[in-house]
XYZ file of C-alpha atoms in Angstrom:
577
model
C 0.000 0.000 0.000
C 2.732 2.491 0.841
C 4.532 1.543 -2.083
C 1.522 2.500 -4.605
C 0.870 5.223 -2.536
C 4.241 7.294 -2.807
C 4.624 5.688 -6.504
C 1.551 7.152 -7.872
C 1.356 10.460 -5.735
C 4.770 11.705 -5.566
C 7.061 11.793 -8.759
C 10.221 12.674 -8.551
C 11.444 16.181 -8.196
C 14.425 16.953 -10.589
C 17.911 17.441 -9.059
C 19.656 19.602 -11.432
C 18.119 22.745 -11.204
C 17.767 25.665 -13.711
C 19.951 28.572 -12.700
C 19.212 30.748 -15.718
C 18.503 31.388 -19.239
C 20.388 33.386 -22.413
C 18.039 35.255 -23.635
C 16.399 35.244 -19.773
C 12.425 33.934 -19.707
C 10.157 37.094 -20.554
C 12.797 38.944 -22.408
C 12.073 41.271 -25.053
C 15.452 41.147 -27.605
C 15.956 43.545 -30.492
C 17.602 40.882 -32.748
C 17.806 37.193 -32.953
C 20.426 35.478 -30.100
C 22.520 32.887 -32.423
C 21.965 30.361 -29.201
C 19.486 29.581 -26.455
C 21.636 28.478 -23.929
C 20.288 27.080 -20.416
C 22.439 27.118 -17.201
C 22.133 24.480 -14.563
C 23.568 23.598 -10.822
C 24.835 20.942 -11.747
C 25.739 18.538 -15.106
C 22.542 17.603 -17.261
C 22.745 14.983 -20.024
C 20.933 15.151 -23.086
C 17.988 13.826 -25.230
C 17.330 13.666 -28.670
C 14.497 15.785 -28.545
C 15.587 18.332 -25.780
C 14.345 21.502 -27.397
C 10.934 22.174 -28.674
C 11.015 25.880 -29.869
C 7.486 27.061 -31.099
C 6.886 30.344 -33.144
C 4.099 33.071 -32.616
C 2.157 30.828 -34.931
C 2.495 27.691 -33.076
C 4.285 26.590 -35.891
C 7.652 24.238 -34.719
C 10.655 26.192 -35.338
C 13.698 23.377 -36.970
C 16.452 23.932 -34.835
C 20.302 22.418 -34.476
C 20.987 19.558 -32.292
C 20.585 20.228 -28.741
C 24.198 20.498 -27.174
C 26.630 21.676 -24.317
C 28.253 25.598 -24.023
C 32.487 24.592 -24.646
C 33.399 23.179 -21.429
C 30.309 23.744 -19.654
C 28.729 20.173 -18.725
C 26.215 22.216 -16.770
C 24.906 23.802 -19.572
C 22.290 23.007 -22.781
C 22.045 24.405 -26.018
C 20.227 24.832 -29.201
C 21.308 26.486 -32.703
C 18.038 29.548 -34.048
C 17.871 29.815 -37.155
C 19.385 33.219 -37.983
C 16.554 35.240 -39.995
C 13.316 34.315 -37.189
C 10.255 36.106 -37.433
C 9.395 38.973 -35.247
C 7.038 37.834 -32.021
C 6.546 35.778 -28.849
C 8.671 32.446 -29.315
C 7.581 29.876 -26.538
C 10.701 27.100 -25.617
C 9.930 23.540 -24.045
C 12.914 21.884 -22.913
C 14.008 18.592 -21.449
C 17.182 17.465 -20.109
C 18.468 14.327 -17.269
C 20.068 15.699 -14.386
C 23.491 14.024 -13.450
C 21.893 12.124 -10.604
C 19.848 10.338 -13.349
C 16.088 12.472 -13.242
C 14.768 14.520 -15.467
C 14.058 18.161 -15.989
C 11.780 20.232 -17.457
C 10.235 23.465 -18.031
C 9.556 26.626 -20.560
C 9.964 29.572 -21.558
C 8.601 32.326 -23.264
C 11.214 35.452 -25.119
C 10.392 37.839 -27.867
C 11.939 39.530 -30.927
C 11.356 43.056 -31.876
C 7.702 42.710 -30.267
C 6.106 40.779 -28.126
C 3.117 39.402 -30.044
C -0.164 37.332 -28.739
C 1.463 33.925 -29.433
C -1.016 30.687 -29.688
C 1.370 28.456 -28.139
C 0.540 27.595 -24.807
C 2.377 27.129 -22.269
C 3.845 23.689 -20.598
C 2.018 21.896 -18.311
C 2.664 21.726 -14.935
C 3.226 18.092 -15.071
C 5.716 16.945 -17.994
C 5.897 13.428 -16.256
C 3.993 10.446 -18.056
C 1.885 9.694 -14.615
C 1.960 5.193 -15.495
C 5.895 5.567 -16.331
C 6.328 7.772 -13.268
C 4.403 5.650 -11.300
C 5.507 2.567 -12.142
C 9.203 3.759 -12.013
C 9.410 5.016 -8.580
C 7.680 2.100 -7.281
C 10.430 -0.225 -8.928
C 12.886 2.360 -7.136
C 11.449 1.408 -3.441
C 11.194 -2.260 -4.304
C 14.734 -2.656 -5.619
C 16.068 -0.640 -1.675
C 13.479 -2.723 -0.081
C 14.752 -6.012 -1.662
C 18.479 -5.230 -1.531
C 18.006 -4.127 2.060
C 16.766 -7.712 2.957
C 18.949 -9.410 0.647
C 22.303 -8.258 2.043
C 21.004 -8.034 5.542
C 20.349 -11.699 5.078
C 23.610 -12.608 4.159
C 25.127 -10.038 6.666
C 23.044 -11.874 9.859
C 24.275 -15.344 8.634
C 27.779 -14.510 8.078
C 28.405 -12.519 11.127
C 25.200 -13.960 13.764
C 25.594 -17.763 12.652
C 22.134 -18.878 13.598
C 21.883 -22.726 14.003
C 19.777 -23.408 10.841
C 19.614 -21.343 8.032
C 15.910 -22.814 6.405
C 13.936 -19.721 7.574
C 15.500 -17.359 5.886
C 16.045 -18.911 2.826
C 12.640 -18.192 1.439
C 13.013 -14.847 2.447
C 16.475 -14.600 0.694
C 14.815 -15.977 -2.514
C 12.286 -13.416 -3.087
C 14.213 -10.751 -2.134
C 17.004 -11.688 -5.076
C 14.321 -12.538 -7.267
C 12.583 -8.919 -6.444
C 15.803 -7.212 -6.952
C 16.584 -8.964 -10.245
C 12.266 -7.946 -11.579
C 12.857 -4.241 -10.588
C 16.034 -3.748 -11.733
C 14.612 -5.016 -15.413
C 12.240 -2.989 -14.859
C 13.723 0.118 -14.157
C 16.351 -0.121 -17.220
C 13.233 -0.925 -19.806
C 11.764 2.179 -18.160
C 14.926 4.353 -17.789
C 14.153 5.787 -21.488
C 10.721 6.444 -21.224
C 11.086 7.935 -17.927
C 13.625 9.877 -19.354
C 10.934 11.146 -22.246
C 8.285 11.756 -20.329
C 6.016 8.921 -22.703
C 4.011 5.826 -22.503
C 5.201 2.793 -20.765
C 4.722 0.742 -23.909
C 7.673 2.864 -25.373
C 9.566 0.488 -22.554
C 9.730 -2.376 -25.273
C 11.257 -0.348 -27.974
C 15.254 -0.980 -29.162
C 16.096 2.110 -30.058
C 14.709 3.313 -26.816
C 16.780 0.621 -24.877
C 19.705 1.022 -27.348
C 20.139 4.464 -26.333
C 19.841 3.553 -22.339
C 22.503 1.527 -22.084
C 24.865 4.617 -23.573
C 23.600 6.720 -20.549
C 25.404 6.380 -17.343
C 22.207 5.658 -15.687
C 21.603 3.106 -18.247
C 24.897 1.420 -17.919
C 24.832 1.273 -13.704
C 21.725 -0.266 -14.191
C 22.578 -3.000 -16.458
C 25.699 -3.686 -14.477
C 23.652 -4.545 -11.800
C 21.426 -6.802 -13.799
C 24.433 -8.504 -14.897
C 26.107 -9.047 -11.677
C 23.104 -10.446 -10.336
C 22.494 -12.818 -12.516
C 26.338 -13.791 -12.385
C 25.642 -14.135 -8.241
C 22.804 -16.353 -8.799
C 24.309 -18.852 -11.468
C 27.044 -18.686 -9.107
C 25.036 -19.790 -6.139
C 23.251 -22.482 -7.631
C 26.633 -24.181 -8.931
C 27.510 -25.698 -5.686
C 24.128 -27.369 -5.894
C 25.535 -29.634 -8.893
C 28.546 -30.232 -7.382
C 29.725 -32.289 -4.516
C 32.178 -30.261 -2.920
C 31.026 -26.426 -1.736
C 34.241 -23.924 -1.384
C 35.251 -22.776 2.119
C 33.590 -20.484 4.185
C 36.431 -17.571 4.138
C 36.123 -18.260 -0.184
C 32.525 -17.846 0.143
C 32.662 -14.821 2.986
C 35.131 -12.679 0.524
C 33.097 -13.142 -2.710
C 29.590 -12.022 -0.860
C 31.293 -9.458 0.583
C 32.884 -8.056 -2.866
C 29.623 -8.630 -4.525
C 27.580 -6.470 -1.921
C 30.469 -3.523 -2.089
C 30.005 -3.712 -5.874
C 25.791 -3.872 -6.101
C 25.981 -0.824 -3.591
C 28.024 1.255 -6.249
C 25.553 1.093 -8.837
C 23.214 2.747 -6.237
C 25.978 5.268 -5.425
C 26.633 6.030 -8.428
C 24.000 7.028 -9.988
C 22.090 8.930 -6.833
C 22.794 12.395 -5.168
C 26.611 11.364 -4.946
C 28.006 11.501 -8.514
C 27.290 15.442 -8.306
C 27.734 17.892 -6.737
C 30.675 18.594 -4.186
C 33.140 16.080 -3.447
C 32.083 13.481 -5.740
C 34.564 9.977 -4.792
C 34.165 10.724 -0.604
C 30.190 11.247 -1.406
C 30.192 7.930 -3.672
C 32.125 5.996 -1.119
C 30.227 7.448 2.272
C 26.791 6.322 0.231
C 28.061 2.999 -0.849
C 28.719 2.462 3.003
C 25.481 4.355 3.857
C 23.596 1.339 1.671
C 25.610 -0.974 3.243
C 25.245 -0.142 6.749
C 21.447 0.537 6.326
C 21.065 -3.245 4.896
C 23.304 -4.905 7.147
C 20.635 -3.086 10.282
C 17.483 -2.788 8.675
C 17.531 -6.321 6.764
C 19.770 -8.033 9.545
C 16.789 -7.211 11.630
C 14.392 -8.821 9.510
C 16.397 -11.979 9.325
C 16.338 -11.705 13.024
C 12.334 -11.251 13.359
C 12.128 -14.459 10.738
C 14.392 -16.211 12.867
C 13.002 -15.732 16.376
C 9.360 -16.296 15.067
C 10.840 -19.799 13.436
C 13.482 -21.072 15.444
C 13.219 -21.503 19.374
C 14.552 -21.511 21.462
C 17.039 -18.977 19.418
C 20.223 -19.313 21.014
C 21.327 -16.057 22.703
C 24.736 -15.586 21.390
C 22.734 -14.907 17.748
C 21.547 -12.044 19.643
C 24.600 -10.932 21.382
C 26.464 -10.930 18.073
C 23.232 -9.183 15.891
C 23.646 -6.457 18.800
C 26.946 -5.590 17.989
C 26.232 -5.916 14.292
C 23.743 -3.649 14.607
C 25.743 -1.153 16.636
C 28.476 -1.195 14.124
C 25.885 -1.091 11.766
C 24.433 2.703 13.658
C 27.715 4.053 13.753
C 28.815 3.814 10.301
C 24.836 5.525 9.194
C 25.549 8.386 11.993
C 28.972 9.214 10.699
C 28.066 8.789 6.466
C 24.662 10.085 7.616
C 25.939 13.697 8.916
C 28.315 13.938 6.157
C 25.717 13.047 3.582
C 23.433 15.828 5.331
C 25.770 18.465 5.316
C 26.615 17.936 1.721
C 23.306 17.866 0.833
C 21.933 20.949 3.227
C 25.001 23.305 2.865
C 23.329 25.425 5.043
C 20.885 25.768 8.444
C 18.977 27.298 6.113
C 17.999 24.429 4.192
C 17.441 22.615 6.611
C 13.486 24.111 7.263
C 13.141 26.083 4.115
C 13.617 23.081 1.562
C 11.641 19.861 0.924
C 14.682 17.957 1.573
C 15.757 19.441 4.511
C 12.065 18.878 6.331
C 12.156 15.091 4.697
C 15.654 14.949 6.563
C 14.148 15.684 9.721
C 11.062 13.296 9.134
C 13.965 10.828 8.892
C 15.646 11.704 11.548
C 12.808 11.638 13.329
C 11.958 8.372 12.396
C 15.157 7.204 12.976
C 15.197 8.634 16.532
C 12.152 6.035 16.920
C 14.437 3.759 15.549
C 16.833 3.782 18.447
C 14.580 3.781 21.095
C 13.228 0.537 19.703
C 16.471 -1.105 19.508
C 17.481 0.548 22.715
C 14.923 -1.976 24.210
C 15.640 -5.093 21.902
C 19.039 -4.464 23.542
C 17.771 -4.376 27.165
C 16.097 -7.600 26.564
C 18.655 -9.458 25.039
C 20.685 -8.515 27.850
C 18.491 -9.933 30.327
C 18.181 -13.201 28.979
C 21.731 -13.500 28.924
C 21.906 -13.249 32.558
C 19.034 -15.040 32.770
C 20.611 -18.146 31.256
C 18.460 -18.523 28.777
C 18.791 -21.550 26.216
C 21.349 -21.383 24.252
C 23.291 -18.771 26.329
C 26.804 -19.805 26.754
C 29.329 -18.282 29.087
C 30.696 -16.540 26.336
C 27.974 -14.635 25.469
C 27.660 -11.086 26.268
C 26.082 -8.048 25.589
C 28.525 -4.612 24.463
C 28.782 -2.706 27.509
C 26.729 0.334 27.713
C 28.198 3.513 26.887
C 27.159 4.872 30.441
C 29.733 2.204 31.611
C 29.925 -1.093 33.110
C 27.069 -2.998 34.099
C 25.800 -3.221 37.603
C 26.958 -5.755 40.185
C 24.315 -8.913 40.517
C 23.431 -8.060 44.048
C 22.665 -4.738 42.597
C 20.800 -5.211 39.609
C 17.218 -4.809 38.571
C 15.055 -8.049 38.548
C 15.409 -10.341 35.688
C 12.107 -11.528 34.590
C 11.153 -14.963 33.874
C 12.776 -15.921 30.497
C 9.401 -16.576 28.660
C 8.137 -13.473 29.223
C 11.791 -11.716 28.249
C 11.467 -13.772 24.927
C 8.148 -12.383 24.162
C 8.838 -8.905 24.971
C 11.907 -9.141 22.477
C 9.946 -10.393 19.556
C 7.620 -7.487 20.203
C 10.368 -4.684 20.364
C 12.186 -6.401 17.126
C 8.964 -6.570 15.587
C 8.581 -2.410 16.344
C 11.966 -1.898 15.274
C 11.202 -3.423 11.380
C 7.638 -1.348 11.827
C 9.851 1.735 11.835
C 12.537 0.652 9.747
C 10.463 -0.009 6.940
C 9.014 3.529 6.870
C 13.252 5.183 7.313
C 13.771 3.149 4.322
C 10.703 4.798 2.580
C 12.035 8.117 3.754
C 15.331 7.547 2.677
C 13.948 6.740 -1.125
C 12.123 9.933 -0.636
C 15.307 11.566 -0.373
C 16.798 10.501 -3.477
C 14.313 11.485 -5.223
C 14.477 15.355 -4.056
C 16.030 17.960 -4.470
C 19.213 18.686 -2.343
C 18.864 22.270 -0.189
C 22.041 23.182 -1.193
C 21.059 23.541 -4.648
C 17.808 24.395 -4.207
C 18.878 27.428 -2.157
C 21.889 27.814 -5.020
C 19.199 27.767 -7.428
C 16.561 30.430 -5.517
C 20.020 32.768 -4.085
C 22.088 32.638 -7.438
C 23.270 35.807 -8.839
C 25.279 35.115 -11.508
C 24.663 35.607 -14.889
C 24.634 33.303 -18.169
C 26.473 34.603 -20.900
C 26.596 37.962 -19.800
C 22.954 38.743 -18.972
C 21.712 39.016 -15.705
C 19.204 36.103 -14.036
C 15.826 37.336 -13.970
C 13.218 36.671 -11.511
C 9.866 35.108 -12.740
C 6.764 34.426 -11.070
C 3.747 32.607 -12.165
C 0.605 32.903 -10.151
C -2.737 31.650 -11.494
C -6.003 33.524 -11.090
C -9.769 32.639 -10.920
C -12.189 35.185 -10.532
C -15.234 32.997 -11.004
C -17.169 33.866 -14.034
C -16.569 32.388 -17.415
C -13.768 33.166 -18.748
C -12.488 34.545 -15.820
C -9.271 32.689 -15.244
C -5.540 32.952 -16.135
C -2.224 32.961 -14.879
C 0.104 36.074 -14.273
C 3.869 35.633 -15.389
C 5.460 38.756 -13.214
C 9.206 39.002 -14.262
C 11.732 41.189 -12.075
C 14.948 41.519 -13.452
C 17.135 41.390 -12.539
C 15.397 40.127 -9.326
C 17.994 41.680 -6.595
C 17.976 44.207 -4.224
C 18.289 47.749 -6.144
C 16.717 49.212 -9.506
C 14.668 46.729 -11.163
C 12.287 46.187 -14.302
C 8.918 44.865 -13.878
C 6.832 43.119 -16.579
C 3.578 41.256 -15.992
C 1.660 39.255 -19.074
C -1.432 37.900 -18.724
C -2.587 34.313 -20.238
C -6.006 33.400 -20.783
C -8.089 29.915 -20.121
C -6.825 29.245 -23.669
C -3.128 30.236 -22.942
C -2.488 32.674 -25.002
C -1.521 36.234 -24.602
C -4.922 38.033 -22.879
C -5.950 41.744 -22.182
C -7.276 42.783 -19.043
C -8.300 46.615 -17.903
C -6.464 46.525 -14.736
C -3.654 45.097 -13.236
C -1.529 46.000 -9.653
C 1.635 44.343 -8.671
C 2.424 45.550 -5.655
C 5.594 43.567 -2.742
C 5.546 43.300 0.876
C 8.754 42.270 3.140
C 6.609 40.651 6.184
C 9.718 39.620 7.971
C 10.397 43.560 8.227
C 7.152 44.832 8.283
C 8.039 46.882 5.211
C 5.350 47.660 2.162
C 3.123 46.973 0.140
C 5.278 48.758 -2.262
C 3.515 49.417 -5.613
C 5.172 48.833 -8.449
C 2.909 51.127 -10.777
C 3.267 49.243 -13.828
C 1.525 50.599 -16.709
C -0.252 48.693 -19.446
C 2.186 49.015 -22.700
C 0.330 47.323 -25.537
C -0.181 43.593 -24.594
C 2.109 43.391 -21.591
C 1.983 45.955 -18.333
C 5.567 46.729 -17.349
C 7.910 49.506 -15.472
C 11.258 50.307 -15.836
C 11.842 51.758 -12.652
C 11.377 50.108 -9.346
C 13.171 49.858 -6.080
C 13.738 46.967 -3.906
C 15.749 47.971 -0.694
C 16.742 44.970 1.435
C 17.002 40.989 0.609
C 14.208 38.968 1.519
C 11.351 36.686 1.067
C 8.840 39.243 -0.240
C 5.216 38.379 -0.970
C 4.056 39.683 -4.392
C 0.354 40.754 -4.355
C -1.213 40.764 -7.980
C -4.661 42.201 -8.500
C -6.123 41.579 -11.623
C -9.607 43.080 -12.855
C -10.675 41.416 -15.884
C -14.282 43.614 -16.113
C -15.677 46.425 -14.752
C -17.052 44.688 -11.013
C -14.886 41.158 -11.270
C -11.125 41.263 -9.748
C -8.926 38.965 -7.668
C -5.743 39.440 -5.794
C -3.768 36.595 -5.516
C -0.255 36.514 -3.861
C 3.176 34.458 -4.476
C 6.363 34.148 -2.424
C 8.993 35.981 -4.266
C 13.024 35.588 -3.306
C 15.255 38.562 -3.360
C 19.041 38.253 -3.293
C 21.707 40.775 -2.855
């Protein structure tokens, strides 16, 4: 259920994101640029059809192949033809972020005039909704399986539990889950890519061209090696001799190090900051997570099928599992920190308030195992079957454990057992939604270049990044509904140009008798300041107005489209320095 529901409801947010635009969205040019050149925060990829430029007719403009600036990975580009038409051109693009998602948007500029164009605008949602759906929910079932694969392997190697026949069934499905979603995910890499139909999954060229992506070529390295793992485990079934245990210990353990690089490599790590430490601490990350999370599901399976479990499996899962926390608390912070780059992001970004949901949920986490711990330590001075005098608990970090005479009660081992299958059983409760959360990470954009994006004032090719707002409008009578595109530019503190155009239910370029634009700085208690723009033939606009400090300002638009119906509607609007 929670896999349909976060597969169907929540797509993907993009990773790379747009940091500006040659000529700038809204712009009004006096001749033809030679280029349209998009800017990114980090490295995009490209597709065959990345550009879709549309004249004031609607008519599809032929363009060059889409490309990269000289030198600038973080960049795409497309060749105008050199003589266009005067008027509103409108630009849909497409492009795959370095972390393997794609990006979209548009964008409107104009030569010599800006004309009522019939081309309307994107949609909000560029996303095929059955691809998107069906690829994100391949993306939680390949963490989920891979989580209980290696955790599998990881509690047998390391906890040695005294029969293995519970978990094999477990083990199976898991690989065999793995091995169906990562098919699935490289058939759909290209049309998830594209934005099409899910039957596009089934077409060579389509798959042709994945496997020359990097995405593409992670994920068929991990089809490949498990198929390699699995011919290789069945081969010791046909023969009579099975290699040693340290053979068999160093191969799983170069196979999991392996699988959790084609994860790592193709997520939030391969851009960004610090690429081959951020690769590394996520490959660990996976491997730390699986070795807890899925270790503890081999432990539920095996205390619900094999009893009395002896208690050295649980004194040896407990240090596992604190080996397992320490490695995700130190990868974890630095992971954080790269992503967040700032307090900031921490409460003003989707993926810093996801962070904290995890961290939350991850606090709950603790507590749970904090009392699987306390039980298992019990019924090791209980004696309980299968207790050696070798087995122990890892001392508490508040420091040695009490003397006999002076410790608590031990309750009667039956009741211990029970209460330990219930707190292991809360534990995997909660672990299952941290993984979920953690999916829901990588598939977000990072704060630090979300605030990059929103605080950037550089400028692409020489011309300044422009502000632009888009707030839709409903007044209630037929007809009476738009959106408002509100461009400041250059959209920092200082003199500043204002232009507002108004689209109709249709899309296209509409007149209206009125319009007000007006900011406020709440944080300071400063406005409404009014930006008086006046209407200048199809577009209202002002060339001189005055923002004074940096700020989250809410924009106020009031738009009258008769002589008694008008709205105001209002949109958060950054301002940098």
């Amino acid at each position: 259920m929670l896999l349909v529901l976060f597969g169907a409801a929540a797509p993907a947010s993009a990773h790379a994101a747009l940091r500006g635009t040659d000529p700038a969205d809204g712009a009004l040019l006096r001749a033809a640029p030679r280029y349209l050149t998009l800017t990114f925060t980090e490295s995009v990829g490209l597709l065959t059809d990345s550009f879709r430029v549309y004249d004031p007719e609607n008519h599809r403009v032929r363009t060059g192949p889409a490309d990269h600036a000289p030198g600038r990975s973080d960049t795409a580009r497309v060749a105008l033809p050199a003589k266009p038409a005067e008027g509103t051109y409108t630009v849909a693009w497409r492009v795959v972020s370095a972390d393997s998602h794609p990006v979209s948007g548009a964008l409107t500029f104009s030569i010599g005039k800006r004309t009522a164009t019939t081309a309307s605008p994107a949609p909000d949602r560029t996303e095929n909704p059955a691809t998107t759906a069906l690829y994100t929910i391949a993306r939680y079932l390949a963490y989920l399986s891979v989580a209980l694969l290696l955790g599998a392997a990881a509690f047998v190697a390391y906890c040695r539990p005294p029969t293995t026949a519970p978990l094999r069934t477990p083990a199976r499905a898991a690989a065999g889950t793995l091995l169906a979603s990562t098919t699935a995910l490289l058939l759909l890499r290209a049309p998830y890519e594209e934005g099409t139909s899910p039957a596009n999954a089934l077409s060579l060229s389509s798959l042709a061209h994945t496997v020359t992506t990097r995405p593409g070529e992670l994920l068929l390295a991990r089809l490949v090696l498990l198929l390699v793992a699995g011919a290789v485990a069945v081969l010791p079934r046909t023969r009579r001799t099975k290699p040693p245990r340290r053979v068999t210990l160093v191969s799983a353990a170069v196979f999991s190090v392996v699988l959790s690089l084609t994860w790592a490599a193709a997520e939030h790590a391969s851009a960004g900051v610090q690429v081959p430490l951020a690769i590394t601490s996520a490959a660990l990350h996976l491997l730390a997570m699986a070795a807890w999370l899925g270790g503890l599901a081999a432990l539920l399976r095996t205390l619900h099928r094999t009893s009395p479990t002896p208690v050295t499996v649980l004194t040896r899962f407990s240090g596992l599992a604190l080996t397992a926390v320490t490695v995700l608390a130190l990868t974890g912070v630095y992971q954080s920190w790269r992503g967040l780059g700032s307090w900031q992001a921490l409460t003003d970004t989707t993926y810093g308030r996801t962070l904290l949901a995890k961290l939350a949920a991850v606090t709950a986490l603790l507590l749970a195992a904090a009392c699987s711990r306390t039980w298992t330590a019990r019924l090791a001075r209980a004696g309980a079957p299968g207790a050696t005098a070798l087995a122990r608990v890892p001392e508490p970090a508040t420091g040695p454990a009490l003397p006999p005479e002076q410790s608590p009660p031990v309750p009667h081992p039956a009741v211990s057992w029970r209460l330990l299958r219930r707190s292991v059983l809360a534990e995997a409760a909660v672990g299952v939604l941290v993984l979920v959360l953690t999916t829901l990470l990588t598939s977000t954009l990072p704060g630090r270049a979300a605030i990059e994006a929103a605080d950037s004032g550089a400028t692409t090719a020489g011309v300044p990044t422009a502000s632009v707002t888009t707030i839709p409008f409903d007044v209630g009578t037929p007809g009476g509904r738009g959106t408002v595109q509100v461009t400041l530019d250059p959209g920092r503190v200082g003199g500043n140009s204002v232009q507002a155009v108004v689209y109709g239910p249709d899309g296209g370029l509409a007149t209206v008798p009125e319009l007000r634009v007006a900011l406020t700085l709440p944080a300071r208690r400063l406005g409404p300041l009014d930006t008086k723009v006046t209407d200048r033939g199809g577009y209202w606009a002002t060339d001189s107005f005055a923002l004074p400090m940096p700020g989250t300002w809410t924009m106020k638009v009031t738009v009258r489209v008769s002589e008694v119906d008008q709205v105001t509607v209002s949109r958060p609007v950054r301002v940098t320095r």
